[in-house]
Amino acid sequence: MSKPTIQDVARAAGVHPGTASRALNPGLTGRTTPETTRRVREAATRLGYVPDQSGRNLRTRRSHTIGVLIPDLGNPVFPPIVRGIEDGLRDAGYEALIANTDDSPEREDQLIRVLTARNCDGFIIASSRRDDPAVAALLDSKMPVVLVNRLMDTVTASVASDDATGMRAAVNHLVGLGHRTIAHVTGPNTLSMTQVRRAAFEEAVAAAGLAADPGLIETAARYAVDEGHHAFSRLLDRRAPTAVIAGNDMIAIGCYTVLRGRGLRCPEDVSVVGFNDMPLSGFLDPALTTVAIPQNDIGTAAAQLILEMIADGRSLHRLLPVSLVVRGSTGPPPVR
Amino acid sequence: MSKPTIQDVARAAGVHPGTASRALNPGLTGRTTPETTRRVREAATRLGYVPDQSGRNLRTRRSHTIGVLIPDLGNPVFPPIVRGIEDGLRDAGYEALIANTDDSPEREDQLIRVLTARNCDGFIIASSRRDDPAVAALLDSKMPVVLVNRLMDTVTASVASDDATGMRAAVNHLVGLGHRTIAHVTGPNTLSMTQVRRAAFEEAVAAAGLAADPGLIETAARYAVDEGHHAFSRLLDRRAPTAVIAGNDMIAIGCYTVLRGRGLRCPEDVSVVGFNDMPLSGFLDPALTTVAIPQNDIGTAAAQLILEMIADGRSLHRLLPVSLVVRGSTGPPPVR
DNA sequence: ATGAAAGCGCTAACAG
DNA sequence: CTGTTAGCGCTTTCAT
């Protein structure tokens, strides 16, 4: 004997399937007699009835499923965020469909289609570029969308860390240690996150009374170790900073490898500050000083936000607080 | 304009929806004229047609969804495996529903129920303990299940790395360097993985003609940095090994922190070997010598296997090759 | 090889 | 409040 359908339940309860459906749907209580409701529910539990999701999805065009787009689960920043999302959604009876875009616009576009075909009720997207036609089209289609950490002008709902404040704290930390020549290795310019962190860097440097020097800023093609390595290497070929703030922890590791390759010590010769405080950053040698973003909270906030959008259409921007974690990679500048 | 349906494609191609369906379904090539197939496919791509899964699921009585249970996405070993699973499944039109058990039996049991209610067509489980009633019940129910890296006696389908061979390579590497006192910090005994690695360690040590010394083996309560730290600390309190093989890379990091805390250098005083070669292990200082398991391949193999089980009921055990990656954390033992 | 038609399980709109 | 009916998009059987 296979799984019971709502027809079976209706027959057992002596009512019409439509009535059984109403009795079983929590949102429609009051549309059936208490007595009927009771009888149907009793029959359902007795038969071990579990509503078939496929039928329900097809009819309601709802799947209780959220598409989650991230650049790459292999980047250690994302797993904690994804966990936050998953747990937040599941507590509300939703599931996450997770997909990696590898920062490829084509792949992102294709994945949006695949997930749309699954009738996702909404999307949480952490992979968007500032100019992103696929996401823009999704927003146009009135699909609920929450952007995470990478924002776009047109979006109405987002969750991000307060990177500007974090960057200021990082710069002030270095200035307080006595640094006067501070470099910044940014991520790719296509991302809003890069812009925010870079603008805050320039602002904080100016506020500290240091000379603005474009030569102290270099762009890594991706938020990855090797690209960070190349970018910082180019920077060191033309300048001699006593400290560098990396666009994120992966780039910071790239800075480490450059210093090691050139026989420079960290923090004695050059201090390094990262961004994100991803897992294991504290176990690097030296332990990385970095701006910690609340990765798990970002995930749960994104989950909560998308659910609110689906329920009431409410949408807002949330900025979550960060904190500077001072470890062993920063110290006073060398005496010249 | 909303999403195109197969009706739209059929109309555009001038054929009946049924024919369009046949032309689009890869399994049914030969049931339509090459010309028809071409025309339908052309119309489909032109319209950007993506089959609606709810309709398909309802009709085929399949959800094209696989439940994936892992201990914790926060452990850097798992993201690459999960990526392999996701990509492997998606290429075949399946999606993964990922859930973290945090190694809690209760949570695992509950998650299995949640995912079963979603009509998953099968499960890929990387969180099973040797004695695991929830997974055992799932196996009993004839649900297709593939176990990953952690095996059980009763399972018929599994994917794992060839840990025994890897462990032998690690031991031989150390013996070749001249080490005669080699320690092993294992993971928890509840996992088959731990057993396999430990048994292979003892075997390889014996095969090298070294004395078996139970005092050189210590168990970490979890595959985590802090537990690895505590376990290795206990071990060093009673023995003075010149090398240690950690149950995995997280435990290896715990060994690093113990050595650092005691003023011992790696590899000059004590060599350390890890297991898994998780991301960033190569960027630790010293770069970790470790047994690399093909994380991505494990994921894709698991995806392939579960799809085969669903399709033909075929099931088998796969053991994937590993390789020792020699980096900077191993060297000759100190001269006494 | 293709067209026609039925139906998977469910719920929303409409009557009564 | 409940029965009736229709149909979501797709695949598959049955004709032709």
PDB file of N, CA, C and O (backbone and C1' of nucleotides) in Angstrom, chain A residues 16 19 22 30 32-33 36 59 61, chain D residues 1-9:
ATOM      1  N   HIS A  16     -15.774  15.677   1.359  1.00  0.00           N
ATOM      2  CA  HIS A  16     -15.218  15.890   0.028  1.00  0.00           C
ATOM      3  C   HIS A  16     -13.742  16.298   0.148  1.00  0.00           C
ATOM      4  O   HIS A  16     -13.370  16.967   1.111  1.00  0.00           O
ATOM      5  N   THR A  19     -13.044  19.831   1.054  1.00  0.00           N
ATOM      6  CA  THR A  19     -13.266  20.120   2.471  1.00  0.00           C
ATOM      7  C   THR A  19     -12.093  19.633   3.307  1.00  0.00           C
ATOM      8  O   THR A  19     -11.616  20.319   4.219  1.00  0.00           O
ATOM      9  N   ARG A  22      -9.274  22.036   3.094  1.00  0.00           N
ATOM     10  CA  ARG A  22      -9.492  23.218   3.930  1.00  0.00           C
ATOM     11  C   ARG A  22      -9.263  22.913   5.405  1.00  0.00           C
ATOM     12  O   ARG A  22      -8.680  23.703   6.145  1.00  0.00           O
ATOM     13  N   GLY A  30     -11.663  27.916  10.475  1.00  0.00           N
ATOM     14  CA  GLY A  30     -12.798  28.823  10.514  1.00  0.00           C
ATOM     15  C   GLY A  30     -13.637  28.673   9.260  1.00  0.00           C
ATOM     16  O   GLY A  30     -14.793  29.081   9.201  1.00  0.00           O
ATOM     17  N   THR A  32     -14.138  25.715   8.133  1.00  0.00           N
ATOM     18  CA  THR A  32     -14.779  24.411   8.315  1.00  0.00           C
ATOM     19  C   THR A  32     -15.285  24.311   9.754  1.00  0.00           C
ATOM     20  O   THR A  32     -14.728  24.935  10.655  1.00  0.00           O
ATOM     21  N   THR A  33     -16.329  23.523   9.927  1.00  0.00           N
ATOM     22  CA  THR A  33     -16.852  23.272  11.264  1.00  0.00           C
ATOM     23  C   THR A  33     -15.764  22.674  12.147  1.00  0.00           C
ATOM     24  O   THR A  33     -14.974  21.866  11.665  1.00  0.00           O
ATOM     25  N   THR A  36     -15.958  19.001  11.790  1.00  0.00           N
ATOM     26  CA  THR A  36     -15.381  18.500  10.538  1.00  0.00           C
ATOM     27  C   THR A  36     -13.860  18.518  10.609  1.00  0.00           C
ATOM     28  O   THR A  36     -13.192  17.540  10.268  1.00  0.00           O
ATOM     29  N   ARG A  59      -0.051  23.269  -7.819  1.00  0.00           N
ATOM     30  CA  ARG A  59      -1.308  24.012  -7.700  1.00  0.00           C
ATOM     31  C   ARG A  59      -1.089  25.426  -7.133  1.00  0.00           C
ATOM     32  O   ARG A  59      -1.633  26.394  -7.639  1.00  0.00           O
ATOM     33  N   ARG A  61       1.738  27.115  -6.834  1.00  0.00           N
ATOM     34  CA  ARG A  61       2.892  27.836  -7.363  1.00  0.00           C
ATOM     35  C   ARG A  61       3.787  28.329  -6.227  1.00  0.00           C
ATOM     36  O   ARG A  61       4.363  29.395  -6.304  1.00  0.00           O
TER      37      ARG A  61
ATOM     38  P    DC D   1     -18.281  28.727   9.030  1.00  0.00           P
ATOM     39  O5'  DC D   1     -18.827  27.517   8.176  1.00  0.00           O
ATOM     40  C5'  DC D   1     -19.377  26.409   8.865  1.00  0.00           C
ATOM     41  C4'  DC D   1     -19.894  25.462   7.819  1.00  0.00           C
ATOM     42  C3'  DC D   1     -18.807  24.561   7.231  1.00  0.00           C
ATOM     43  O3'  DC D   1     -19.319  23.226   7.256  1.00  0.00           O
ATOM     44  C1'  DC D   1     -19.962  25.648   5.476  1.00  0.00           C
ATOM     45  P    DT D   2     -18.449  21.973   7.151  1.00  0.00           P
ATOM     46  O5'  DT D   2     -18.660  21.544   5.642  1.00  0.00           O
ATOM     47  C5'  DT D   2     -19.892  20.954   5.280  1.00  0.00           C
ATOM     48  C4'  DT D   2     -20.013  20.991   3.776  1.00  0.00           C
ATOM     49  C3'  DT D   2     -18.977  20.148   3.036  1.00  0.00           C
ATOM     50  O3'  DT D   2     -19.675  19.077   2.437  1.00  0.00           O
ATOM     51  C1'  DT D   2     -19.357  22.241   1.975  1.00  0.00           C
ATOM     52  P    DG D   3     -18.901  17.850   1.826  1.00  0.00           P
ATOM     53  O5'  DG D   3     -19.359  17.984   0.303  1.00  0.00           O
ATOM     54  C5'  DG D   3     -20.757  18.072   0.023  1.00  0.00           C
ATOM     55  C4'  DG D   3     -20.966  18.514  -1.413  1.00  0.00           C
ATOM     56  C3'  DG D   3     -20.196  17.705  -2.445  1.00  0.00           C
ATOM     57  O3'  DG D   3     -21.081  17.432  -3.529  1.00  0.00           O
ATOM     58  C1'  DG D   3     -19.666  20.020  -2.675  1.00  0.00           C
ATOM     59  P    DT D   4     -20.602  16.501  -4.688  1.00  0.00           P
ATOM     60  O5'  DT D   4     -20.154  17.599  -5.770  1.00  0.00           O
ATOM     61  C5'  DT D   4     -21.068  18.647  -6.092  1.00  0.00           C
ATOM     62  C4'  DT D   4     -20.468  19.538  -7.174  1.00  0.00           C
ATOM     63  C3'  DT D   4     -19.658  18.790  -8.240  1.00  0.00           C
ATOM     64  O3'  DT D   4     -20.147  19.181  -9.498  1.00  0.00           O
ATOM     65  C1'  DT D   4     -18.418  20.645  -7.400  1.00  0.00           C
ATOM     66  P    DT D   5     -19.705  18.463 -10.816  1.00  0.00           P
ATOM     67  O5'  DT D   5     -18.530  19.448 -11.250  1.00  0.00           O
ATOM     68  C5'  DT D   5     -18.835  20.831 -11.385  1.00  0.00           C
ATOM     69  C4'  DT D   5     -17.579  21.608 -11.700  1.00  0.00           C
ATOM     70  C3'  DT D   5     -16.667  20.944 -12.747  1.00  0.00           C
ATOM     71  O3'  DT D   5     -16.363  21.924 -13.705  1.00  0.00           O
ATOM     72  C1'  DT D   5     -15.416  21.612 -10.871  1.00  0.00           C
ATOM     73  P    DA D   6     -15.857  21.478 -15.140  1.00  0.00           P
ATOM     74  O5'  DA D   6     -14.545  22.369 -15.225  1.00  0.00           O
ATOM     75  C5'  DA D   6     -14.532  23.648 -14.591  1.00  0.00           C
ATOM     76  C4'  DA D   6     -13.117  24.018 -14.219  1.00  0.00           C
ATOM     77  C3'  DA D   6     -12.075  23.569 -15.238  1.00  0.00           C
ATOM     78  O3'  DA D   6     -11.226  24.666 -15.489  1.00  0.00           O
ATOM     79  C1'  DA D   6     -11.435  22.875 -13.081  1.00  0.00           C
ATOM     80  P    DG D   7     -10.495  24.747 -16.874  1.00  0.00           P
ATOM     81  O5'  DG D   7      -8.993  24.777 -16.386  1.00  0.00           O
ATOM     82  C5'  DG D   7      -8.621  25.662 -15.345  1.00  0.00           C
ATOM     83  C4'  DG D   7      -7.344  25.150 -14.718  1.00  0.00           C
ATOM     84  C3'  DG D   7      -6.359  24.545 -15.736  1.00  0.00           C
ATOM     85  O3'  DG D   7      -5.093  25.104 -15.501  1.00  0.00           O
ATOM     86  C1'  DG D   7      -6.671  23.092 -13.931  1.00  0.00           C
ATOM     87  P    DC D   8      -4.121  25.351 -16.644  1.00  0.00           P
ATOM     88  O5'  DC D   8      -2.766  25.639 -15.848  1.00  0.00           O
ATOM     89  C5'  DC D   8      -2.726  26.541 -14.752  1.00  0.00           C
ATOM     90  C4'  DC D   8      -1.782  26.006 -13.693  1.00  0.00           C
ATOM     91  C3'  DC D   8      -0.587  25.277 -14.285  1.00  0.00           C
ATOM     92  O3'  DC D   8       0.514  26.186 -14.364  1.00  0.00           O
ATOM     93  C1'  DC D   8      -1.589  24.029 -12.451  1.00  0.00           C
ATOM     94  P    DG D   9       1.100  26.577 -15.762  1.00  0.00           P
ATOM     95  O5'  DG D   9       2.009  25.332 -16.116  1.00  0.00           O
ATOM     96  C5'  DG D   9       3.126  25.028 -15.289  1.00  0.00           C
ATOM     97  C4'  DG D   9       3.646  23.660 -15.660  1.00  0.00           C
ATOM     98  C3'  DG D   9       3.999  23.500 -17.139  1.00  0.00           C
ATOM     99  O3'  DG D   9       5.361  23.093 -17.199  1.00  0.00           O
ATOM    100  C1'  DG D   9       2.647  21.698 -16.395  1.00  0.00           C
TER     101       DG D   9
END
